[in-house]
Coordinates of C-alpha atoms in Angstrom, one line a residue:
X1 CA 23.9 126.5 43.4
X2 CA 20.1 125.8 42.5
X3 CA 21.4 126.7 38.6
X4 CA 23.8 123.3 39.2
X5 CA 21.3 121.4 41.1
X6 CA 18.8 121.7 38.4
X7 CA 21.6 121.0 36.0
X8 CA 22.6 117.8 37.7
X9 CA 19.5 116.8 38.2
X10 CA 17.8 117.3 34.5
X11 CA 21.4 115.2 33.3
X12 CA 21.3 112.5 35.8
X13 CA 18.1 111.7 34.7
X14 CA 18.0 111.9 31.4
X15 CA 20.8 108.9 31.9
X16 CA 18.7 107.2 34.6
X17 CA 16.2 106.9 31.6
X18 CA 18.8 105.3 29.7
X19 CA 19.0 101.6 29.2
X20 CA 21.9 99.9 29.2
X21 CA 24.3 103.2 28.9
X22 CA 22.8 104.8 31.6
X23 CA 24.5 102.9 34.5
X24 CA 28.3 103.2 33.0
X25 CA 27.7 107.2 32.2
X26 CA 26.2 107.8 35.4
X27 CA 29.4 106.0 36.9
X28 CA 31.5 108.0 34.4
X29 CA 30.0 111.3 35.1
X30 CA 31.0 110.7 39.3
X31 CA 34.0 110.1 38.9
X32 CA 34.7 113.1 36.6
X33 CA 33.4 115.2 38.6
X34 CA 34.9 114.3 41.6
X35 CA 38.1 114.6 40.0
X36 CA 37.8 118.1 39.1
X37 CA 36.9 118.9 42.5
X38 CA 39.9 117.3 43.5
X39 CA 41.9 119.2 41.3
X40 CA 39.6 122.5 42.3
X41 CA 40.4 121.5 45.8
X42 CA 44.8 120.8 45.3
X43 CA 44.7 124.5 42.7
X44 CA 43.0 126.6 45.3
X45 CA 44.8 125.3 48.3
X46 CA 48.5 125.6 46.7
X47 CA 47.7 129.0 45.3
X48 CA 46.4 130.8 48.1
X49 CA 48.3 128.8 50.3
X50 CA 51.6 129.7 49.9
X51 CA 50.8 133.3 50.6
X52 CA 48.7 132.2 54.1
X53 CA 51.4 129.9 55.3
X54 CA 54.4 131.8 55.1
X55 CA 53.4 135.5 54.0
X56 CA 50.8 136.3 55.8
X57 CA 50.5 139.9 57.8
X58 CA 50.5 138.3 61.3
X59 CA 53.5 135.5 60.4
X60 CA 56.0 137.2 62.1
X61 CA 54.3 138.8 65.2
X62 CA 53.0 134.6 65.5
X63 CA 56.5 133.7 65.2
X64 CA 57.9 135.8 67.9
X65 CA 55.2 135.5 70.1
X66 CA 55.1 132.2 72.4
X67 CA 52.8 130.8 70.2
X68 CA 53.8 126.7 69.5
X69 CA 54.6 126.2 65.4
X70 CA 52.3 122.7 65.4
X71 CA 49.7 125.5 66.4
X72 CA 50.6 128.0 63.8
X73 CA 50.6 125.2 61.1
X74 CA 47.4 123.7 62.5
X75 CA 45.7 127.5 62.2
X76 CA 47.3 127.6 59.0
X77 CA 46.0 124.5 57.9
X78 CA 42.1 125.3 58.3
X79 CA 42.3 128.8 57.3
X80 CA 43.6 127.6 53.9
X81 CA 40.9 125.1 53.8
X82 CA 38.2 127.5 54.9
X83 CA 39.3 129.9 52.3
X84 CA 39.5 127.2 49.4
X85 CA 37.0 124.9 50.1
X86 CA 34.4 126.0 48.4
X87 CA 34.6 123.7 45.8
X88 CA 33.6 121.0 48.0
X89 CA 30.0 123.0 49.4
X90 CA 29.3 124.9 46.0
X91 CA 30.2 121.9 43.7
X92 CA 29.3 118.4 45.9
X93 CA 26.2 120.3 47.5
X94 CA 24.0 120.5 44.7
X95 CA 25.7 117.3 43.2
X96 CA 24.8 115.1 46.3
X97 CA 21.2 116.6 45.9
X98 CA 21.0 116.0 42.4
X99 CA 22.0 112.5 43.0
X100 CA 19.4 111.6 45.7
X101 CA 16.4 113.3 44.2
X102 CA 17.3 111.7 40.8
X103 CA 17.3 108.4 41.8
X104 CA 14.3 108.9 44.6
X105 CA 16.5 108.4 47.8
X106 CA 15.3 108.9 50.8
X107 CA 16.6 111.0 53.9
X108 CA 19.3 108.3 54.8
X109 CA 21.2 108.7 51.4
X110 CA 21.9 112.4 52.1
X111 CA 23.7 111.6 55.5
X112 CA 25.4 108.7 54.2
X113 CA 26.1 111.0 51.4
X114 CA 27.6 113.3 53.5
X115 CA 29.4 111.4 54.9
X116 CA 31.3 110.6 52.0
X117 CA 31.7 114.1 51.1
X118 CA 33.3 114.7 54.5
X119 CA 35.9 111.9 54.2
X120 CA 36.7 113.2 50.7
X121 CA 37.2 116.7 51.9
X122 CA 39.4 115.1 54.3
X123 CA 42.0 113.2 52.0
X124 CA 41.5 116.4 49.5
X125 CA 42.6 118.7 52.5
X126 CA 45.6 116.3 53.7
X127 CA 47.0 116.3 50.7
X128 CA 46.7 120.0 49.5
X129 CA 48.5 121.0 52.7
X130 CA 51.6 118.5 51.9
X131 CA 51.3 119.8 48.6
X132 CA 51.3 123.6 50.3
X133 CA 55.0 123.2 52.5
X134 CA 56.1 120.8 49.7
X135 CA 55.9 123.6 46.9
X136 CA 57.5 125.3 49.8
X137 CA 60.5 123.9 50.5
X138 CA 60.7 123.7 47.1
X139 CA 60.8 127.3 46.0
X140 CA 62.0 128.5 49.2
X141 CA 65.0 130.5 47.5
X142 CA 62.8 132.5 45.4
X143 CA 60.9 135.5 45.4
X144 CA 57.3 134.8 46.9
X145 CA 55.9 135.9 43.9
X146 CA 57.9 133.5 41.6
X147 CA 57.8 130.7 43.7
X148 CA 54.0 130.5 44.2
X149 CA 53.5 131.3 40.3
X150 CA 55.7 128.7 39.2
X151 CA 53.9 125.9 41.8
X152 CA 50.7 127.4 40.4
X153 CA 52.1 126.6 36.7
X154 CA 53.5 123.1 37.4
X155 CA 49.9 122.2 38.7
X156 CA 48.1 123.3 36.2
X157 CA 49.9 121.9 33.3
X158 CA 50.6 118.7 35.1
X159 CA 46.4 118.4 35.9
X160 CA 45.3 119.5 32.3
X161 CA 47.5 117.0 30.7
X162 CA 45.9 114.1 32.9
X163 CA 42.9 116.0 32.9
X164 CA 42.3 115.6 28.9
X165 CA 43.6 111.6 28.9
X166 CA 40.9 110.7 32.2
X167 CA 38.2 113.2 32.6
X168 CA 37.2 114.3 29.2
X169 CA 36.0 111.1 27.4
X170 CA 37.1 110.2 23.7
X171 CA 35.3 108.6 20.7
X172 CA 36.9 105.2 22.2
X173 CA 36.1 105.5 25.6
X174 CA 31.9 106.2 24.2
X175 CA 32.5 102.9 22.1
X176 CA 33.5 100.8 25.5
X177 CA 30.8 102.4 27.3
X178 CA 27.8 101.6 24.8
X179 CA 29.6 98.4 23.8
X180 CA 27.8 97.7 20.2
X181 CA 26.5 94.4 19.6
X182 CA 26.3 93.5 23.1
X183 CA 22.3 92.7 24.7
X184 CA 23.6 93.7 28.7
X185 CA 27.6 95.5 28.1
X186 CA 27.0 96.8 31.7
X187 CA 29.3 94.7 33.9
X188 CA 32.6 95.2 31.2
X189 CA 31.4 99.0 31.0
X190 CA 31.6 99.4 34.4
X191 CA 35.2 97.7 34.5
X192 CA 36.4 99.8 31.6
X193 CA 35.4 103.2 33.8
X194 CA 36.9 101.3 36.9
X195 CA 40.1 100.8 35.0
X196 CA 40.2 104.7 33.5
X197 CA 39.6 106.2 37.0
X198 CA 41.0 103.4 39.6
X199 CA 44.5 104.9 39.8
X200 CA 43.0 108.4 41.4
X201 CA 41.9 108.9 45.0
X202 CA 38.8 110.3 44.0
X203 CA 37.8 106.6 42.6
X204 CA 36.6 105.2 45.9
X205 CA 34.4 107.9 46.5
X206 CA 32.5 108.4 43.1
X207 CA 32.3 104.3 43.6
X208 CA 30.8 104.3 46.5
X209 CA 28.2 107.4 45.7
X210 CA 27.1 105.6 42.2
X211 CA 26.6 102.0 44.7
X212 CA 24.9 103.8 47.0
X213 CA 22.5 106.3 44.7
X214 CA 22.1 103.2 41.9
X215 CA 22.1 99.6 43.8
X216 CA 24.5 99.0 41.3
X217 CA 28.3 97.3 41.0
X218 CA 30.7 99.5 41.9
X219 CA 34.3 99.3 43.4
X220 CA 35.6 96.5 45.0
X221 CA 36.4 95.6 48.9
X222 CA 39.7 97.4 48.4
X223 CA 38.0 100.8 47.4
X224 CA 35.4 100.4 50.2
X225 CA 38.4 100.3 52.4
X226 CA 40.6 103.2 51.0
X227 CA 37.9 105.1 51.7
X228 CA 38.1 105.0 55.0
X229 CA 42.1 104.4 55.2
X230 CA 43.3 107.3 52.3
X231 CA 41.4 109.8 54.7
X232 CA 43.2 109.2 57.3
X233 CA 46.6 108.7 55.7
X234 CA 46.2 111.6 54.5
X235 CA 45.9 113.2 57.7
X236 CA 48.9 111.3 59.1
X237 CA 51.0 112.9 56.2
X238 CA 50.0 116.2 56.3
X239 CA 50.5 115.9 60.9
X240 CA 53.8 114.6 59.7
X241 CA 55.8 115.3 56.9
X242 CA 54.1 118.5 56.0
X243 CA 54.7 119.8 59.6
X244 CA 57.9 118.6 59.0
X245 CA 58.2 120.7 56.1
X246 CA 57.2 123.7 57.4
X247 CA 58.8 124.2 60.1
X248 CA 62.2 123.6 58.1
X249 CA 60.8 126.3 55.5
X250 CA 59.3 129.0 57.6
X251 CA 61.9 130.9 58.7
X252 CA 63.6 131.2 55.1
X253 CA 60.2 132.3 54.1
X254 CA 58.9 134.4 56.4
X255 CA 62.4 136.5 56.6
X256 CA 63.0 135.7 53.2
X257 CA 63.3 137.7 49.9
X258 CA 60.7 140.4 49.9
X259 CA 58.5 141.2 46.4
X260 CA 60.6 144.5 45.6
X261 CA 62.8 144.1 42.6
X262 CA 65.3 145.5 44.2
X263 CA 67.2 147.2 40.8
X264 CA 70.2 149.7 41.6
X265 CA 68.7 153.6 41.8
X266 CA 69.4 155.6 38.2
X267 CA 71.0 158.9 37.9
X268 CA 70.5 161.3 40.9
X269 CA 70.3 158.9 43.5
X270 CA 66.5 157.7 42.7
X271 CA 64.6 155.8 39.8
X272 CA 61.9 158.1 38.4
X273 CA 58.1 156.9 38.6
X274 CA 56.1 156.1 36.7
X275 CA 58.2 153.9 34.3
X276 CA 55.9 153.4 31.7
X277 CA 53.1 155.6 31.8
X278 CA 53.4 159.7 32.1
X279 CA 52.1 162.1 34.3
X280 CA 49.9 162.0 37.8
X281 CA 47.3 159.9 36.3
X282 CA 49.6 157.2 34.7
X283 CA 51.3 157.1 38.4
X284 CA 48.2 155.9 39.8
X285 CA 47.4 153.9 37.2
X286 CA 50.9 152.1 37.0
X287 CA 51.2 152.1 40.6
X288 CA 47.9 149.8 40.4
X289 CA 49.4 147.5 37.8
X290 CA 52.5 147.1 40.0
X291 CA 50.7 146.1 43.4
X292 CA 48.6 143.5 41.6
X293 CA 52.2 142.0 39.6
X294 CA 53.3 142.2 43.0
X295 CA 51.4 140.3 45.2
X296 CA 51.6 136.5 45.1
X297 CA 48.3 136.6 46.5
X298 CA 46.7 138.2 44.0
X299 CA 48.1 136.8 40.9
X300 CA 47.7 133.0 42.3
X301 CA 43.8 134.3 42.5
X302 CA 44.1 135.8 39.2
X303 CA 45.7 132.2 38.1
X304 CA 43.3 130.1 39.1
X305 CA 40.3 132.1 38.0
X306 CA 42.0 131.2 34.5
X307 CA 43.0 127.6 34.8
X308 CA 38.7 127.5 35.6
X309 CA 38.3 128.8 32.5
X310 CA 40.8 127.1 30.6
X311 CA 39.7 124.0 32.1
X312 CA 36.1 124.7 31.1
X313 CA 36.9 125.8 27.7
X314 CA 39.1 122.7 27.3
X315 CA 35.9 120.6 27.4
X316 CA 34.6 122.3 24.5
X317 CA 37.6 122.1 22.2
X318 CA 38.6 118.6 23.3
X319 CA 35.2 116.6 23.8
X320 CA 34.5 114.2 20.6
X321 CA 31.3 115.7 19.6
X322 CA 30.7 112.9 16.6
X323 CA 27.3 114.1 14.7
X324 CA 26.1 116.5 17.1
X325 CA 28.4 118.9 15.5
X326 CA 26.0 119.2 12.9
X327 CA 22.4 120.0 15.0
X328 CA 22.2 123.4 15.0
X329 CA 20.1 122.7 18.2
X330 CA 23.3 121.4 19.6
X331 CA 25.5 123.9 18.8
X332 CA 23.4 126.7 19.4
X333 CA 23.6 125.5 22.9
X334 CA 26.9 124.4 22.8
X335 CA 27.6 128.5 22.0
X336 CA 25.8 130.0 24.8
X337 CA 27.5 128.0 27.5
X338 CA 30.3 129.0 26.0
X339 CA 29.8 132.7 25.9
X340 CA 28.0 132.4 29.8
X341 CA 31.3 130.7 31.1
X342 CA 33.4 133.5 29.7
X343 CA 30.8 136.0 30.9
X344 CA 30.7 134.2 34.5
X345 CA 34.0 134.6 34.7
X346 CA 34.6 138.2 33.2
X347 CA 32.1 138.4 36.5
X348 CA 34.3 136.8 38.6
X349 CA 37.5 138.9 37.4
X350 CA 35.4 142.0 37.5
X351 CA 34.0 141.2 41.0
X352 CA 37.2 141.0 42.5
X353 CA 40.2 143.1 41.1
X354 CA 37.9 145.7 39.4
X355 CA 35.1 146.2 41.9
X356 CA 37.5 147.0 44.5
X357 CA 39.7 149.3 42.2
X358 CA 38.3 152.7 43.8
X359 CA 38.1 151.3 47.7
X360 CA 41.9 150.6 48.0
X361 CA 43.1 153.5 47.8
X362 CA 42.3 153.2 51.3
X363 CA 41.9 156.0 54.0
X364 CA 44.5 158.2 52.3
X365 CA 41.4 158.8 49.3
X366 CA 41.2 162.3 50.3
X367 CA 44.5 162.9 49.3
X368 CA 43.4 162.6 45.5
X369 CA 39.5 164.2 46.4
X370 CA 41.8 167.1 47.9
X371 CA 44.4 167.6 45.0
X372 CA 44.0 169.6 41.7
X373 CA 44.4 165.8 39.8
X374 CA 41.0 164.8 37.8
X375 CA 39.5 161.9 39.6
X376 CA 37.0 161.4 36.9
X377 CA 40.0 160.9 34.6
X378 CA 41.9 158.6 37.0
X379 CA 38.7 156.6 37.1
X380 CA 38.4 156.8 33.1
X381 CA 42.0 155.1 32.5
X382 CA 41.0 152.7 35.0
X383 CA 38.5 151.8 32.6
X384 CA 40.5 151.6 29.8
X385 CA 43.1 150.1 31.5
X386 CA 40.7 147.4 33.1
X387 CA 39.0 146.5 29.8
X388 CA 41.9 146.1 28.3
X389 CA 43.6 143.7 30.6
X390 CA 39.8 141.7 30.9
X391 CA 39.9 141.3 27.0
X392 CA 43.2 140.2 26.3
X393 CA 43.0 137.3 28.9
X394 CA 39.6 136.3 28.5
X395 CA 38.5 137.2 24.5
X396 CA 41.1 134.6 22.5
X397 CA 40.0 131.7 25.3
X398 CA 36.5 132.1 25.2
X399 CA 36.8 132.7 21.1
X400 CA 38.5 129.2 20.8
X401 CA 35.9 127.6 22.5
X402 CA 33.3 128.9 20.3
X403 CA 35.9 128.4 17.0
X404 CA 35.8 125.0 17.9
X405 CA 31.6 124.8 17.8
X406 CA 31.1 127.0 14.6
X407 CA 32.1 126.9 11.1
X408 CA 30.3 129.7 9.9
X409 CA 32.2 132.5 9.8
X410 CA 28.8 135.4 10.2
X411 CA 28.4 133.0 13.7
X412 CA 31.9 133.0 14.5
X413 CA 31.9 136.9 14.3
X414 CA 28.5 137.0 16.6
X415 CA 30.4 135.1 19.4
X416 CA 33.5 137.3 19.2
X417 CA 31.7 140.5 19.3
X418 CA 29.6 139.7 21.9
X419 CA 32.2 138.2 24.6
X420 CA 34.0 141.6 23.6
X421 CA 31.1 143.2 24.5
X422 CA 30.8 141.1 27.5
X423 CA 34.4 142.1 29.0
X424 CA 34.0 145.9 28.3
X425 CA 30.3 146.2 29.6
X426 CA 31.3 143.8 32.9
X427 CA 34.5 146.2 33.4
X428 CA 32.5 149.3 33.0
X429 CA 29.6 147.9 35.5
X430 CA 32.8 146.4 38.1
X431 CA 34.3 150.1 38.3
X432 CA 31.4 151.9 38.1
X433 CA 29.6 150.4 41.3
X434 CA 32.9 150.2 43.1
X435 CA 33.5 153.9 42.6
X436 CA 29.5 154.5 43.5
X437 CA 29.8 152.6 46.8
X438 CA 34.0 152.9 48.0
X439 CA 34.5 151.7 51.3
X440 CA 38.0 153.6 52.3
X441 CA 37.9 152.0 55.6
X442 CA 38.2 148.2 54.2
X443 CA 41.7 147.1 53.0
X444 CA 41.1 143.6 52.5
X445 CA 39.3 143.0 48.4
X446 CA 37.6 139.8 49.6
X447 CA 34.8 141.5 52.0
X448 CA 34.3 144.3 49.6
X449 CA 33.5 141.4 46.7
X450 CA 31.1 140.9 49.5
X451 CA 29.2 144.6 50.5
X452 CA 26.0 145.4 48.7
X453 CA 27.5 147.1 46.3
X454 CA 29.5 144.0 45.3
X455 CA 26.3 141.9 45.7
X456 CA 24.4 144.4 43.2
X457 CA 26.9 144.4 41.2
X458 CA 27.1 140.3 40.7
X459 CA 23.3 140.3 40.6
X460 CA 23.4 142.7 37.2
X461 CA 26.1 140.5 35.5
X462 CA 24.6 137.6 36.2
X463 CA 21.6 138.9 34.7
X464 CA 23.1 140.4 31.6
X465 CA 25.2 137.2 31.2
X466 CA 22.4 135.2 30.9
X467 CA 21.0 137.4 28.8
X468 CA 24.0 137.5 26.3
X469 CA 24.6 134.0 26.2
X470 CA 20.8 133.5 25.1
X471 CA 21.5 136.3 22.6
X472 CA 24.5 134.0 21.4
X473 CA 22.0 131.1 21.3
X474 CA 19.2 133.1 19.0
X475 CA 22.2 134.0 16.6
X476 CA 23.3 130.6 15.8
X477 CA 19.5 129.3 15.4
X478 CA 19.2 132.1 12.5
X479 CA 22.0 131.5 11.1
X480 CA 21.1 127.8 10.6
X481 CA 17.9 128.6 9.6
X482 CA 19.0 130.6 6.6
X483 CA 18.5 134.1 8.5
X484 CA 21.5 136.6 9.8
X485 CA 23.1 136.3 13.2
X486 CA 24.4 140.1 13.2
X487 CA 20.7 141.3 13.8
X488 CA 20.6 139.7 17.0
X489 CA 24.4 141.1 18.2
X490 CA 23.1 144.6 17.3
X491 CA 19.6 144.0 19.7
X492 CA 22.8 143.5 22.3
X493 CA 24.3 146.8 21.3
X494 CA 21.3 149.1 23.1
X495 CA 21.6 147.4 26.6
X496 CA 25.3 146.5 27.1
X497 CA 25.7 150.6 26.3
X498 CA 22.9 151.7 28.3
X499 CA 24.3 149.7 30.8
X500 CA 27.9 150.8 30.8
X501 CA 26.5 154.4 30.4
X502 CA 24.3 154.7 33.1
X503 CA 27.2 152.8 35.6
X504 CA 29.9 155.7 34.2
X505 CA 27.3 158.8 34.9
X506 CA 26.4 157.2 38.6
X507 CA 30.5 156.8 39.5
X508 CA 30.8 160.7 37.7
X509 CA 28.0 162.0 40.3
X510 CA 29.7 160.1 43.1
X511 CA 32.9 161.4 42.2
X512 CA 31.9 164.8 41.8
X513 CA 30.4 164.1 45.6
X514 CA 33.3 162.9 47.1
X515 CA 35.3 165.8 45.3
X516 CA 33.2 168.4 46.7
X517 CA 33.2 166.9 50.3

């Protein structure tokens, strides 16, 4: 959060500075960005949603206690929100900041600020929750699992599509806003951006921010009053037809179709296991590939996680970058926030279906410590397992992005190699800490993302992101300076396997612990 603050606050000023573009960008840059919180916001909610409304452990013990359903769906409601709200505190936060201390607000602006933020969290959370029972009702005949990926898919491809026509600006949409020719284009700017973004909810809010941060023009008397009125309708909708919903879609749900596939036994009355994978260790190993293809909960995670990076990717591959293309300054840049996105999210991945690889096998651990089956070898196809997995979803996105910024193909390779190196050295560090500090007494992945261990752990990757993507910088600065970018990948070499060594030698000592205990 103080990275974005500083972000926001170095880029709304640098268009505070700016004459008669300024105004317009700063206008343009709101409502983006309240836009993809919106979008963060409806993702989240649906996706984790789907499991907490009608999946849940406790669904059916609610159901058949004397506990009212407007309760349930109420307690529903703001555990969703409380779970994938983030957005709105980790995004609008250091935004709101930004905003005041860029423009020399006083205390007033924050509360009024807040305000704002408040109402829009509001109309975001109405809204995600009809969006919740109506993917619902919906899917209600499918498996869990299919019905809360395909909601997940519709969203996503139905927001990047209007995602790249509204949020990411074209070569035409720069040509409005700076408006050649003309001495003062800022009233017909501010129209055009008004025009692009007026059909979304989020437009009355980024309106009313820019007015209020600016003393500029912005909205009208109609978006001053939907932004008191779409909060509230929202709410109406949600305490209506969404209640409505639900309760016509719990008990299909709830009692429905469980995640077993459900396939006839084979010869001998039962269906051997593993499937694909052979002996004790390949059981294990595909027994932890099958929980996580099985559990709507975790692949709607493991879904969004991607649209993120997809979405953050799709900025770099879409966004007209004109002549900058061709200052190595730019691009060099350009690269490392590429290669820190992928390595933030490698992080992310890592941090919570990695780190908690080793903790889940739960109190029944000393089953395996007790048996004549390797450990250290179950932990070491982990590993592979893990890395592999890690590479193939992140590499080719992350790649594109930086295919899109470099031509040269010595660059290219640099970028490649090191978000490889990236995925394998996060995986390695993710299982490695988790298998140094298991807690067999904690079956729920989200608080062990949160123990020490998982708090060292995010601490190092951080740290070694940053340190990669300024690696990625360095190489694209030599490379345009006549030099070779390979020399600087190799400096990356020594730490990323000192790293990943000393992480594998700490879990083999732990391991050999727990074995002997």
């Amino acid at each position: 959060m103080v990275a974005e603050y500083t972000v926001f606050r170095r880029a709304l000023e640098a268009l505070a500075a700016l004459q008669h573009a300024g105004p317009p960008l700063t206008l343009y840059v709101l409502e983006s960005f309240l836009l993809l919180v919106l979008i963060i916001l409806l993702v989240s909610f649906v996706a984790a949603g789907l499991w907490i409304f009608y999946r849940a452990d406790d669904t059916r013990l609610l159901m058949a206690a004397p506990f009212p359903l407007g309760g349930l769906y109420l307690l529903r409601s703001i555990q969703t929100f409380t779970q994938t709200g983030w957005a709105l505190a980790v995004l609008g936060g250091p935004a709101l900041a930004a905003l005041g201390a860029a423009y020399g607000k006083p205390a007033a602006f924050y509360a009024r600020g807040a305000v704002i933020l408040v109402l829009f969290g509001a109309l975001a959370g109405g809204a995600a929750v009809v969006l919740t029972t109506a993917a619902g009702a919906a899917f209600r005949h499918a498996r869990t699992r299919v019905g809360i990926a395909a909601a997940v898919c519709i969203l996503l491809g139905g927001f990047a599509i209007l995602v790249g026509r509204n949020v990411i600006p074209s070569t035409s949409d720069f040509y409005a806003i700076f408006e050649p020719g003309v001495l003062d284009g800022n009233p017909s700017s501010i129209k055009f951006i008004e025009a692009k973004f007026g059909l979304w909810p989020s437009h009355p809010f980024a309106a009313e921010l820019y007015a209020v941060a600016t003393g500029g023009r912005a909205g009208s008397a109609v978006s001053r009053t939907l932004l008191w009125l779409t909060p509230l309708a929202s709410l109406a909708l949600a305490a209506t037809l969404g209640r409505r919903l639900y309760a016509r879609t719990l008990p299909a749900l709830a009692e429905g179709l469980g995640f077993a596939a459900g396939a006839p036994p084979g010869p001998g009355g039962r269906r051997p296991f593993p499937r694909r994978l052979h002996g004790a260790v390949g059981a294990i190993i595909e027994r932890d590939l099958l929980a996580i293809a099985r559990s709507p909960s975790e692949l709607g995670r493991a879904a969004f996680l991607g649209f993120l990076l997809v979405l953050y990717t799709a900025f770099i591959v879409v966004a007209p970058l004109g002549a900058a293309a061709a200052t190595p300054e730019t691009i060099a840049r350009l690269l490392l926030f590429d290669v820190v996105a992928a390595g933030y999210f490698l992080t992310a991945f890592g941090l919570r279906f990695v780190f908690p690889a080793m903790s889940l096998e739960g109190r029944a651990a000393w089953l395996f410590f007790s048996s004549p089956i390797p450990i250290f070898r179950v932990f070491l196809a982990k590993l592979l397992v893990y890395g592999a997995l890690l590479t193939l979803v992140v590499v080719p996105i992350a790649v594109l992005g930086a295919l899109r910024l470099v031509r040269d193909p010595a660059v290219a390779a640099v970028a490649a190699a090191l978000v490889v190196t990236l995925a394998l050295t996060t995986t390695t560090l993710a299982l490695g800490l988790g298998a140094a500090w298991p807690n067999f007494r904690e079956p729920n992945p989200e608080f062990l993302t949160t123990s020490g261990g998982g708090l060292a752990l995010t601490l190092v990757c951080l740290a070694y992101v940053a340190l990669m993507g300024w690696v990625a910088r360095r190489a694209a600065l030599a490379a345009a300076a006549g030099g070779s970018a390979f020399g600087w990948a190799l400096g990356a070499v020594p730490l990323s396997a000192g790293l990943g060594a000393a992480a594998v030698a700490l879990a083999y000592w732990r391991i050999r612990a727990l074995e002997a205990a």
